[in-house]
PDB file of C-alpha atoms in Angstrom:
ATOM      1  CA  UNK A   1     -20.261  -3.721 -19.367  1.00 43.00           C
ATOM      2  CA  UNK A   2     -19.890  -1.311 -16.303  1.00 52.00           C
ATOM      3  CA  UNK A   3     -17.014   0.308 -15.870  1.00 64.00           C
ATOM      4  CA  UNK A   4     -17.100  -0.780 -12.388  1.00 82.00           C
ATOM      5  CA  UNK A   5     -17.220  -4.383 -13.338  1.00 87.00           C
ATOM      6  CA  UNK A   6     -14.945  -3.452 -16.277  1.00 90.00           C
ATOM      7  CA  UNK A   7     -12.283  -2.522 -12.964  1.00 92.00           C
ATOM      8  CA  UNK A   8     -13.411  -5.180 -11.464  1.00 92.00           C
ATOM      9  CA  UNK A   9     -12.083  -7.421 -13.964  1.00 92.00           C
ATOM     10  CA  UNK A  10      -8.598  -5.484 -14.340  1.00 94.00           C
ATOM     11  CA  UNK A  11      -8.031  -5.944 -10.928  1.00 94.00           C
ATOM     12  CA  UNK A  12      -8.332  -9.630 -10.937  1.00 94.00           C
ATOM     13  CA  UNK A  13      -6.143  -9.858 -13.802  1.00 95.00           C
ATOM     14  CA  UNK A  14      -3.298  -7.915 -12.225  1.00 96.00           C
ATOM     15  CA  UNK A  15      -4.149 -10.208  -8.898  1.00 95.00           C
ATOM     16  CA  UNK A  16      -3.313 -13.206 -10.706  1.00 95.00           C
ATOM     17  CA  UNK A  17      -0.259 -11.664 -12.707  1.00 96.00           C
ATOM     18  CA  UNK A  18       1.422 -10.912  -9.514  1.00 95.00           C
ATOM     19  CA  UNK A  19       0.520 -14.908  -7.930  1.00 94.00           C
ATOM     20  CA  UNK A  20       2.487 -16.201 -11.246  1.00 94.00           C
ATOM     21  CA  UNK A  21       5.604 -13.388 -10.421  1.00 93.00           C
ATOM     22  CA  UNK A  22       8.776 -15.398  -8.831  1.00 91.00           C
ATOM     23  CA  UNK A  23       8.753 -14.122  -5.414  1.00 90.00           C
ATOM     24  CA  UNK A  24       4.889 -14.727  -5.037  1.00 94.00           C
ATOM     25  CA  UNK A  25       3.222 -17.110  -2.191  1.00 93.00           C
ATOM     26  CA  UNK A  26       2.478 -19.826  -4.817  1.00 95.00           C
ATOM     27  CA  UNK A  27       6.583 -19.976  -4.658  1.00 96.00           C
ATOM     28  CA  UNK A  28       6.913 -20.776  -1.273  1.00 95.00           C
ATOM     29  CA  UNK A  29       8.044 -24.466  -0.293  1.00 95.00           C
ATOM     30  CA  UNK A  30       9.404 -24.780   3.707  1.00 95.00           C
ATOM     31  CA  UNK A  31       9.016 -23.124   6.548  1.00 95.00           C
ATOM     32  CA  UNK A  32      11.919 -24.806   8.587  1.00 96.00           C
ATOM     33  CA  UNK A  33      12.308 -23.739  12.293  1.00 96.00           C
ATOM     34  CA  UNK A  34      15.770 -23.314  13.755  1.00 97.00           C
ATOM     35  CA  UNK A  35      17.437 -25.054  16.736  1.00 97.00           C
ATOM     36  CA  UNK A  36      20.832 -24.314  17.980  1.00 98.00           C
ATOM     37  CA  UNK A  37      23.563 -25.804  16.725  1.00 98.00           C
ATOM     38  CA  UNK A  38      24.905 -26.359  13.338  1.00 97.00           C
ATOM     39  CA  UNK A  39      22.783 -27.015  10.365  1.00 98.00           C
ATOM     40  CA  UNK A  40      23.611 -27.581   6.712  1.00 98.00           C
ATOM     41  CA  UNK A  41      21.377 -26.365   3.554  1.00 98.00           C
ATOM     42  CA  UNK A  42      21.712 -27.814  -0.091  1.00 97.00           C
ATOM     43  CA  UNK A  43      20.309 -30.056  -2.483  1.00 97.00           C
ATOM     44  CA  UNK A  44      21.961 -33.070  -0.869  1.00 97.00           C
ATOM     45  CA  UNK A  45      19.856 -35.393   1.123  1.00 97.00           C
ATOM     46  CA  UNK A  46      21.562 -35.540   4.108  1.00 97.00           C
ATOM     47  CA  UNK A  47      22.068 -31.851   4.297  1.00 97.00           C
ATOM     48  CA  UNK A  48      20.002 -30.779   7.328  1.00 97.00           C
ATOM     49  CA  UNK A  49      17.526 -28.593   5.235  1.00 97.00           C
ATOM     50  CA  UNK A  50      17.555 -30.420   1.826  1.00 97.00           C
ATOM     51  CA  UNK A  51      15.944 -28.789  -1.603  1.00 97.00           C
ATOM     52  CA  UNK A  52      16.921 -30.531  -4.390  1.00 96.00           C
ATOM     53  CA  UNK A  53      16.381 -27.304  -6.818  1.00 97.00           C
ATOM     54  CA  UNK A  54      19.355 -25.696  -4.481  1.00 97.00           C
ATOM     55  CA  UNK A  55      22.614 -25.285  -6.833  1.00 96.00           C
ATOM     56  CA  UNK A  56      25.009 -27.429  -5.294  1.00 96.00           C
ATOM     57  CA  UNK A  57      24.698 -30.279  -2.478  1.00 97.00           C
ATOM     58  CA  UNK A  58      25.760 -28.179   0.260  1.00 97.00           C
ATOM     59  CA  UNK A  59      24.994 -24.361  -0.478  1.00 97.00           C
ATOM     60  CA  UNK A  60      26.680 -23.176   3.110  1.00 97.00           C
ATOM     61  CA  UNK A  61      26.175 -24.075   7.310  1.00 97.00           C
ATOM     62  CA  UNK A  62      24.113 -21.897   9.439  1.00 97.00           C
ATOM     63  CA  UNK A  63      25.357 -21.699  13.038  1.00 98.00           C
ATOM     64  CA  UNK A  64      22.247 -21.381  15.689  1.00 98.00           C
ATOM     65  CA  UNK A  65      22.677 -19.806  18.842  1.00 97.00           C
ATOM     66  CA  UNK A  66      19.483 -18.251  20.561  1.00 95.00           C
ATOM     67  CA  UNK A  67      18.552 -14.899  18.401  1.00 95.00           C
ATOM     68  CA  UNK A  68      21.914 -15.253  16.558  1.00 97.00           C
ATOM     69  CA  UNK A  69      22.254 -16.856  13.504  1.00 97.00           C
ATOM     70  CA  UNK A  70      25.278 -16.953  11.148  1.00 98.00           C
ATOM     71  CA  UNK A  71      25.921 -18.104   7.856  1.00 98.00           C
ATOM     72  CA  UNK A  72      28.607 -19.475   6.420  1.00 97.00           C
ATOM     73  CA  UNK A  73      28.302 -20.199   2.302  1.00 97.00           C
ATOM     74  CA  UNK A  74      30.367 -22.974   0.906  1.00 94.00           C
ATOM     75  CA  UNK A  75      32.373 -20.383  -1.125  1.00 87.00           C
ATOM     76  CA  UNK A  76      32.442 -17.150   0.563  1.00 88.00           C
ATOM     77  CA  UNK A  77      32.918 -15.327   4.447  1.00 94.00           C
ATOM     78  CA  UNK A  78      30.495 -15.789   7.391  1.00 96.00           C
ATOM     79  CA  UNK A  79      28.153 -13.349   8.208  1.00 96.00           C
ATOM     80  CA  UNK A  80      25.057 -12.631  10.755  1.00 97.00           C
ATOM     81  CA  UNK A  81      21.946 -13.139   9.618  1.00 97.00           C
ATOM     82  CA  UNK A  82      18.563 -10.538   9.862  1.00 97.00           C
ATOM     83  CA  UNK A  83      15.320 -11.383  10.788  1.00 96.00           C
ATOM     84  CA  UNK A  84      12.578  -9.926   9.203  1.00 96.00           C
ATOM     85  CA  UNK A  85      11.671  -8.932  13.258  1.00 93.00           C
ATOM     86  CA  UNK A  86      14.866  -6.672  13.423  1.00 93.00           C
ATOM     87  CA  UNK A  87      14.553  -5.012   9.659  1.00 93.00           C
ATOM     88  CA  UNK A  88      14.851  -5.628   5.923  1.00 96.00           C
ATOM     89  CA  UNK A  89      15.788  -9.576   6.372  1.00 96.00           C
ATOM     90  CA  UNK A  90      18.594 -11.486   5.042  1.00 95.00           C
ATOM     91  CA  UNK A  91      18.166 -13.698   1.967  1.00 96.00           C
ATOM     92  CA  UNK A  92      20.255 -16.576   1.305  1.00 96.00           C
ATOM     93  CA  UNK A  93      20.193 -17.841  -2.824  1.00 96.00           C
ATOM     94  CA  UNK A  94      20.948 -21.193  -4.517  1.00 96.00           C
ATOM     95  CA  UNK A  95      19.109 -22.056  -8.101  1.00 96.00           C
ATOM     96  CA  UNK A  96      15.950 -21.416  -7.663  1.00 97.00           C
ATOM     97  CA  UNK A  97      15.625 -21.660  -4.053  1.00 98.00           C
ATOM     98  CA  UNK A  98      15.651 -18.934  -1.472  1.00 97.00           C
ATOM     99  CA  UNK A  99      15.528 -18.864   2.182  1.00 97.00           C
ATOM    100  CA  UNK A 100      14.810 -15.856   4.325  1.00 97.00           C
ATOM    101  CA  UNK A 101      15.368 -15.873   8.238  1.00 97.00           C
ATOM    102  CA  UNK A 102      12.111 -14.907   9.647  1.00 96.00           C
ATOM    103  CA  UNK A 103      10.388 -15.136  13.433  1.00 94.00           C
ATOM    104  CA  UNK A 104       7.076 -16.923  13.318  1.00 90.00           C
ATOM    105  CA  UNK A 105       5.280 -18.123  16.090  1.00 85.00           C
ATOM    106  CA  UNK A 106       7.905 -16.349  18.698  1.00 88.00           C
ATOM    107  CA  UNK A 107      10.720 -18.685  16.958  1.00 93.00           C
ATOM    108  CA  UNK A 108      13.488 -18.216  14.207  1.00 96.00           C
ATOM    109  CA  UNK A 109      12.711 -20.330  10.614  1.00 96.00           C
ATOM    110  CA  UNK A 110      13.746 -20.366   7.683  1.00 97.00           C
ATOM    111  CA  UNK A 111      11.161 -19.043   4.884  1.00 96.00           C
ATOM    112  CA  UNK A 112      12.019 -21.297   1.748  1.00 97.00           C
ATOM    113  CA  UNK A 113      10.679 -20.324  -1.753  1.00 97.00           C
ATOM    114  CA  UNK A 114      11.414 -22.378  -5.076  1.00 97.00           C
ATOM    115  CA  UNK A 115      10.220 -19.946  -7.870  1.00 95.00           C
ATOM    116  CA  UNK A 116      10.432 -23.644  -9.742  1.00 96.00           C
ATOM    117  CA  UNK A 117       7.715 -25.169  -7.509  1.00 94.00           C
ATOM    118  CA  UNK A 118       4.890 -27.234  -9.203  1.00 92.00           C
ATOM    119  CA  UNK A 119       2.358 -24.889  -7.226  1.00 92.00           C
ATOM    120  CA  UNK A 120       3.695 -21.612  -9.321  1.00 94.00           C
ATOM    121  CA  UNK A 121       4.491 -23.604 -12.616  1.00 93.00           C
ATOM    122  CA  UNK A 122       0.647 -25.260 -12.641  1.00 91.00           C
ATOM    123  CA  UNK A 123      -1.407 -22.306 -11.081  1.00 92.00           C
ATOM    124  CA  UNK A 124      -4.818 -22.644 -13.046  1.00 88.00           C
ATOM    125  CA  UNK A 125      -6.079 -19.271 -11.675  1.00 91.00           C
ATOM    126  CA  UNK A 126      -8.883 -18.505  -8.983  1.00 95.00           C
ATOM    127  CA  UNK A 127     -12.222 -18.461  -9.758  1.00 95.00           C
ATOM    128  CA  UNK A 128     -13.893 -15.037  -8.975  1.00 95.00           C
ATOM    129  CA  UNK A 129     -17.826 -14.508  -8.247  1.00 96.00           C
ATOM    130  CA  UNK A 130     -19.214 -12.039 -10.581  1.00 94.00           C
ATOM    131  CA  UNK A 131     -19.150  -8.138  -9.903  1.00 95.00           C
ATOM    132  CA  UNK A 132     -21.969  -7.207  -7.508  1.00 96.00           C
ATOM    133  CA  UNK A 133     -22.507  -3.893  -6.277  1.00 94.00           C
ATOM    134  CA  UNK A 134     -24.521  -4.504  -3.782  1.00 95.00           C
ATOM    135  CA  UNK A 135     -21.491  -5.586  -1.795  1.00 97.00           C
ATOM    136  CA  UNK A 136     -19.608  -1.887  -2.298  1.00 96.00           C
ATOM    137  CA  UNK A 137     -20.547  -0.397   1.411  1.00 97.00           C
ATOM    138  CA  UNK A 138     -19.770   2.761   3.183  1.00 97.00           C
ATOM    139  CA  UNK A 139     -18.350   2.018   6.528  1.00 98.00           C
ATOM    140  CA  UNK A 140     -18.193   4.608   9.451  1.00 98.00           C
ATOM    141  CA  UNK A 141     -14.563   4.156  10.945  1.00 97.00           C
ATOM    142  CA  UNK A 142     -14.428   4.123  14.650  1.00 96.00           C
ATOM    143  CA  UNK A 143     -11.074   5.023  16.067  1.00 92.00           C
ATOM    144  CA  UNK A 144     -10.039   2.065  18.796  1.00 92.00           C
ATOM    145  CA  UNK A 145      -9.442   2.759  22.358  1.00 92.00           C
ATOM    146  CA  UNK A 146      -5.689   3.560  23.497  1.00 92.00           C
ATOM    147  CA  UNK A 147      -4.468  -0.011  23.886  1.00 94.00           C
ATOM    148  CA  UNK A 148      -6.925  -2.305  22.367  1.00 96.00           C
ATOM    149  CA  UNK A 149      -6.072  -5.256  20.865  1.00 96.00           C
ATOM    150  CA  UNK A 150      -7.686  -8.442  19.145  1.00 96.00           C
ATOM    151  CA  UNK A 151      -6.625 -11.957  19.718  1.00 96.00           C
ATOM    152  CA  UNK A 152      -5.754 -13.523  16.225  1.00 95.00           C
ATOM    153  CA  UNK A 153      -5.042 -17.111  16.065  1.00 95.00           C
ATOM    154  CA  UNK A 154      -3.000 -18.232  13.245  1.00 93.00           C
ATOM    155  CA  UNK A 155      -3.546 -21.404  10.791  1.00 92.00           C
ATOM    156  CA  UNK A 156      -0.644 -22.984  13.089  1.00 88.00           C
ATOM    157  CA  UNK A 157      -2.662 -22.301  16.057  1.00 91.00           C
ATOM    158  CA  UNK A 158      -0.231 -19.763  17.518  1.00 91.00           C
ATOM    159  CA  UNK A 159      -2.305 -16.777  18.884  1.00 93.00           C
ATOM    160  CA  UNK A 160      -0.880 -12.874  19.704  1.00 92.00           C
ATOM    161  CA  UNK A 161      -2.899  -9.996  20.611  1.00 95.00           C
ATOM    162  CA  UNK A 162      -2.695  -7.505  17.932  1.00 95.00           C
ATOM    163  CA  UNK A 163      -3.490  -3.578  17.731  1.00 96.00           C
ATOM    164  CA  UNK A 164      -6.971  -2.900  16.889  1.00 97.00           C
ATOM    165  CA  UNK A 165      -6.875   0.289  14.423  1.00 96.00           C
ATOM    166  CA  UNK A 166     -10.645   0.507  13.859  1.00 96.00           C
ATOM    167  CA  UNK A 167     -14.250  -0.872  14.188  1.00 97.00           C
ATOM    168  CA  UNK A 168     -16.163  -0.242  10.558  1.00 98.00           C
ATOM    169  CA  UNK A 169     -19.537  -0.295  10.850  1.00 98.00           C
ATOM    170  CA  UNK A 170     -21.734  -0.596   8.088  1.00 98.00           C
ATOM    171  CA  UNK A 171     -24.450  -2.185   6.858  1.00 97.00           C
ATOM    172  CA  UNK A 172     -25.029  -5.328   4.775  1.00 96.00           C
ATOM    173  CA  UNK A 173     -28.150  -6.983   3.365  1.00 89.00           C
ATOM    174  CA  UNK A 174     -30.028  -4.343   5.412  1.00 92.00           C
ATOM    175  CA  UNK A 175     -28.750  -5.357   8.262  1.00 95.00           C
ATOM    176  CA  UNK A 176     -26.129  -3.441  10.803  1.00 97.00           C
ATOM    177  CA  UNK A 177     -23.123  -5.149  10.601  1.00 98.00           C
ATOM    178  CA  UNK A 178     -19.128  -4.464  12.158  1.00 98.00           C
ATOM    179  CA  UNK A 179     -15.319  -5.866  11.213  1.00 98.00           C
ATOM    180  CA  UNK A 180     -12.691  -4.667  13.530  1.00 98.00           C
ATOM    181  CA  UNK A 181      -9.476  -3.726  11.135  1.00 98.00           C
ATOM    182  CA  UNK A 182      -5.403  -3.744  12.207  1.00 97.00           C
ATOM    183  CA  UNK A 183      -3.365  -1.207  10.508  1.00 94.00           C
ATOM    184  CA  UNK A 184      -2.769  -2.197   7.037  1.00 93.00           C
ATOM    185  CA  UNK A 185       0.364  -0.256   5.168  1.00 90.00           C
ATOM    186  CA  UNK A 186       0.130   3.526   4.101  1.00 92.00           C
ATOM    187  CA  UNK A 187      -2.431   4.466   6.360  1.00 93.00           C
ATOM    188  CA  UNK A 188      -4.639   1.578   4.849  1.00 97.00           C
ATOM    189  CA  UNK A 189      -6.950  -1.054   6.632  1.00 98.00           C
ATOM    190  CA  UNK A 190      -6.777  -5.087   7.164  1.00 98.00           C
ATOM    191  CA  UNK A 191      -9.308  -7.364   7.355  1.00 98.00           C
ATOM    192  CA  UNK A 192      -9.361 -10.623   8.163  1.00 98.00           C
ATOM    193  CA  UNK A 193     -13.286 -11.908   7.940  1.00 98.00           C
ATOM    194  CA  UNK A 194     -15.219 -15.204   7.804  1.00 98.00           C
ATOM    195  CA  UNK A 195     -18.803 -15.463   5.895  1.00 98.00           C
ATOM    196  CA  UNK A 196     -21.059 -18.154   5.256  1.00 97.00           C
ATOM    197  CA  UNK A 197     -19.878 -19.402   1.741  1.00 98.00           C
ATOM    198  CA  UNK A 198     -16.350 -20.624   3.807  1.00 96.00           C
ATOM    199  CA  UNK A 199     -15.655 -24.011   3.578  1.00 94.00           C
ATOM    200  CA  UNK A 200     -18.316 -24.481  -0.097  1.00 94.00           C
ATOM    201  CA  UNK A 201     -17.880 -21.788  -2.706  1.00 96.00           C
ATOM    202  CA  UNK A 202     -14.803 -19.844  -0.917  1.00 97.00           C
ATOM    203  CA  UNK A 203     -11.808 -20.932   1.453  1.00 96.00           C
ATOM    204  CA  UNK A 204     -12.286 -22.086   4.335  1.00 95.00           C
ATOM    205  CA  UNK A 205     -10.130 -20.273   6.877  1.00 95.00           C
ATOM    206  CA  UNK A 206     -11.324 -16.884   5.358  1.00 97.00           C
ATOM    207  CA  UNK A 207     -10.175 -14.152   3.088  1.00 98.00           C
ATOM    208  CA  UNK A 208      -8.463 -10.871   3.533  1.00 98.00           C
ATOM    209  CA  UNK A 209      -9.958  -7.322   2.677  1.00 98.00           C
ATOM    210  CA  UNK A 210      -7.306  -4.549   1.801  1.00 97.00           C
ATOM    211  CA  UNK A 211      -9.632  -1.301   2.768  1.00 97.00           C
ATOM    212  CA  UNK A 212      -8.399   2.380   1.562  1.00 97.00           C
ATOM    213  CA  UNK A 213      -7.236   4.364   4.577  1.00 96.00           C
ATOM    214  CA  UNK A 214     -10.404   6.803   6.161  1.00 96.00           C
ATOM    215  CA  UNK A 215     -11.135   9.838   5.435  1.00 96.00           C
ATOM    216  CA  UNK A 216     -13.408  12.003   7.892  1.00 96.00           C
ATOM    217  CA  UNK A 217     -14.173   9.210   9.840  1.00 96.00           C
ATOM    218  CA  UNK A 218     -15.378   6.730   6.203  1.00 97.00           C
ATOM    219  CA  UNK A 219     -13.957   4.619   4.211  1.00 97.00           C
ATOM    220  CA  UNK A 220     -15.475   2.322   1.629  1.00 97.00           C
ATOM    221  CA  UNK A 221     -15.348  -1.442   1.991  1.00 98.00           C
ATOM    222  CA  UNK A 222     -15.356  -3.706  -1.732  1.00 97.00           C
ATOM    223  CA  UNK A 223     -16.246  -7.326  -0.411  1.00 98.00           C
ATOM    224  CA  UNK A 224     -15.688  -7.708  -4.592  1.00 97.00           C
ATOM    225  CA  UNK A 225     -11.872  -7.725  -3.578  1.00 97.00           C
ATOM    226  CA  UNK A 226     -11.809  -9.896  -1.184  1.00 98.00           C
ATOM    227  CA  UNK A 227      -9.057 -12.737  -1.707  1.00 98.00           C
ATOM    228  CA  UNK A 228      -7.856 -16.155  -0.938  1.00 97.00           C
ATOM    229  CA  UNK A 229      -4.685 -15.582   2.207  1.00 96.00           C
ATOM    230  CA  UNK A 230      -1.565 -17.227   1.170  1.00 94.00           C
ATOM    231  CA  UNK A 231      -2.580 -20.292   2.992  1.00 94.00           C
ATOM    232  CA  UNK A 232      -5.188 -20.868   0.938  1.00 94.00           C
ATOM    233  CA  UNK A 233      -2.113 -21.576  -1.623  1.00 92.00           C
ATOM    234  CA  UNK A 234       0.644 -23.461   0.406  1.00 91.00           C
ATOM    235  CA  UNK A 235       0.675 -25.387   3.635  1.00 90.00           C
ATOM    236  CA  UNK A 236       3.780 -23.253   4.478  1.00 92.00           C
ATOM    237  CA  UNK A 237       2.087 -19.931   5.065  1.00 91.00           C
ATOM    238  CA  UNK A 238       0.977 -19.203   8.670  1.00 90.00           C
ATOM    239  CA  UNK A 239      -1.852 -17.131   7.658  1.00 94.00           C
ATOM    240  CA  UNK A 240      -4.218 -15.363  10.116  1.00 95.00           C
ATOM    241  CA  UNK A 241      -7.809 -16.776  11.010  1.00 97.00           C
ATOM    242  CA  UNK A 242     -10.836 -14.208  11.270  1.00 97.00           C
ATOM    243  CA  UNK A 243     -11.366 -13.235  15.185  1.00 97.00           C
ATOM    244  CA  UNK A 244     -15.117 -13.908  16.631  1.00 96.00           C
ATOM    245  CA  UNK A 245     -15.659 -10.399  15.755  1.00 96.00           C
ATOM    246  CA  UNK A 246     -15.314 -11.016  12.204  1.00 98.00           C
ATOM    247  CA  UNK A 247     -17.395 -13.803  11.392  1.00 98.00           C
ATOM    248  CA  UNK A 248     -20.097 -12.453   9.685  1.00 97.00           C
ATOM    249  CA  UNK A 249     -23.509 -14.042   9.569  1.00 97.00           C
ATOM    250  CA  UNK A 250     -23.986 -13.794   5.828  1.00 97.00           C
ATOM    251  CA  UNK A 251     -23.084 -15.213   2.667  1.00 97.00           C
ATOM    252  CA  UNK A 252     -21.091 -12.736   1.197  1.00 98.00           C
ATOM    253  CA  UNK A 253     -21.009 -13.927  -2.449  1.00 98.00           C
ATOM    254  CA  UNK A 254     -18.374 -11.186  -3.867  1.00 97.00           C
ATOM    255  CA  UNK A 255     -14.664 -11.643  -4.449  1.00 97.00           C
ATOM    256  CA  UNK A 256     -12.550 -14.952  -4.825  1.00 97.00           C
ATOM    257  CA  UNK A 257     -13.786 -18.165  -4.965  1.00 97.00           C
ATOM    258  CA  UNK A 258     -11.609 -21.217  -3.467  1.00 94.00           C
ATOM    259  CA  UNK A 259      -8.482 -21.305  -6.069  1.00 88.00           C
ATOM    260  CA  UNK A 260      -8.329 -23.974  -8.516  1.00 74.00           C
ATOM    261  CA  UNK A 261      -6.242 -27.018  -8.496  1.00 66.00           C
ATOM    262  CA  UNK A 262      -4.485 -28.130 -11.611  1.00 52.00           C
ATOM    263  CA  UNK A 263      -6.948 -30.694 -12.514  1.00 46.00           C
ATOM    264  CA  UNK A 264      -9.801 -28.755 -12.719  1.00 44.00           C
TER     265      UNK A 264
END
């Protein structure tokens, strides 16, 4: 076997590993947006946001008041809550349940992960197409214009303008072909694209592309990496959709398939 495909294959096993850790997406159960006022969270069913995996009936009261939110456990002092907006969020724990206060859409939520949820315990695994290099390309990277920005539209239908980093051109199936990027971390590049295999053999709403940061103007683009977005895993992501720009007229048969369900 290649040693590309070889790689290949390694990568798509450590892909999966990390989907079955305890703090992946296939963990997440709520997104709960906050009102003002005072709301309770537990395992009991009348508590205002109700998991029954939390550790006792009422875990604690949050206290909503525009941007500030406080917390007040059931055993314990109050404190002010962080968005993941304003820096390294806060985190409240009860069994196996989490919440994290983050802003989606322009509004506070709660971000609610159960590492005991049926979607982690019965992941079956995503199917991957087989290693082609063919769809390994060499991409010029065109630096975007002071300012620019892309409208991205989210699975809830929320749409912001986002920085455009870079236009990578390349080619594909012999033909000339462009996906505008925003920054990705460490210098690296994010892709959100659409092909013509969405919707049959893949997801859908698209898959991500994770491209290595440029170097003298190039950078390399592996459609074989291409994955499923969180969404594609739990109707409590709010994943983002592929602009126009990004919807390529091809069938780009590399990367993950649509991920199994526990039947198959």
């Amino acid at each position: 076997m290649p040693k590309t495909s070889q790689e290949h294959d390694e990568w798509h096993r450590k892909r999966i590993e990390a989907l079955r850790a305890e703090d992946s997406w296939l963990t997440l159960v709520g997104l709960d947006f906050l009102t003002d006022g005072t709301h309770t969270i537990g395992g009991a069913a009348d508590a205002t946001f109700s998991y029954p995996n939390c550790a006792a009936p009422v875990v604690g009261t949050l206290e909503v008041s525009g941007d500030r939110v406080r917390w007040t456990p059931s055993a314990g002092s109050p404190s002010d809550l962080i968005a993941d907006d304003r820096g390294t969020p806060s985190v409240i724990r009860s069994g196996s349940v989490s919440f994290t206060l983050v802003r989606r859409n322009g509004r506070l939520a709660l971000r609610v992960r159960d590492h005991a949820s049926p979607v982690r315990t019965a992941f079956a695994g995503i199917p991957c197409f087989g290693y082609d290099g063919a769809f390994v390309v060499e991409a010029r990277c065109l630096p975007a214009e002071a300012g620019a920005t892309v409208a991205i539209t989210n699975v809830r239908g929320f749409t912001e303008a986002q920085p455009v980093a870079a236009t990578l051109a390349f080619e594909l199936g012999g033909q000339p072909r462009s996906l505008v990027a925003t920054a990705g971390s460490g210098g690296r590049l994010f892709v959100v694209f659409a092909d013509l295999t969405n919707g049959a053999q893949t997801y859908g709403g698209g898959r991500f592309l994770d491209v290595p940061a440029p170097v003298d103007g190039r950078t390399t683009i592996d459609f074989n990496r291409a994955v499923n977005p969180p969404c594609s895993f739990t109707a409590f992501a709010t994943c983002p959709l592929p602009p126009p720009a990004n919807r390529l007229p091809v069938a780009v048969a590399a990367g993950e398939k649509s991920p199994k369900s526990p039947a198959e």
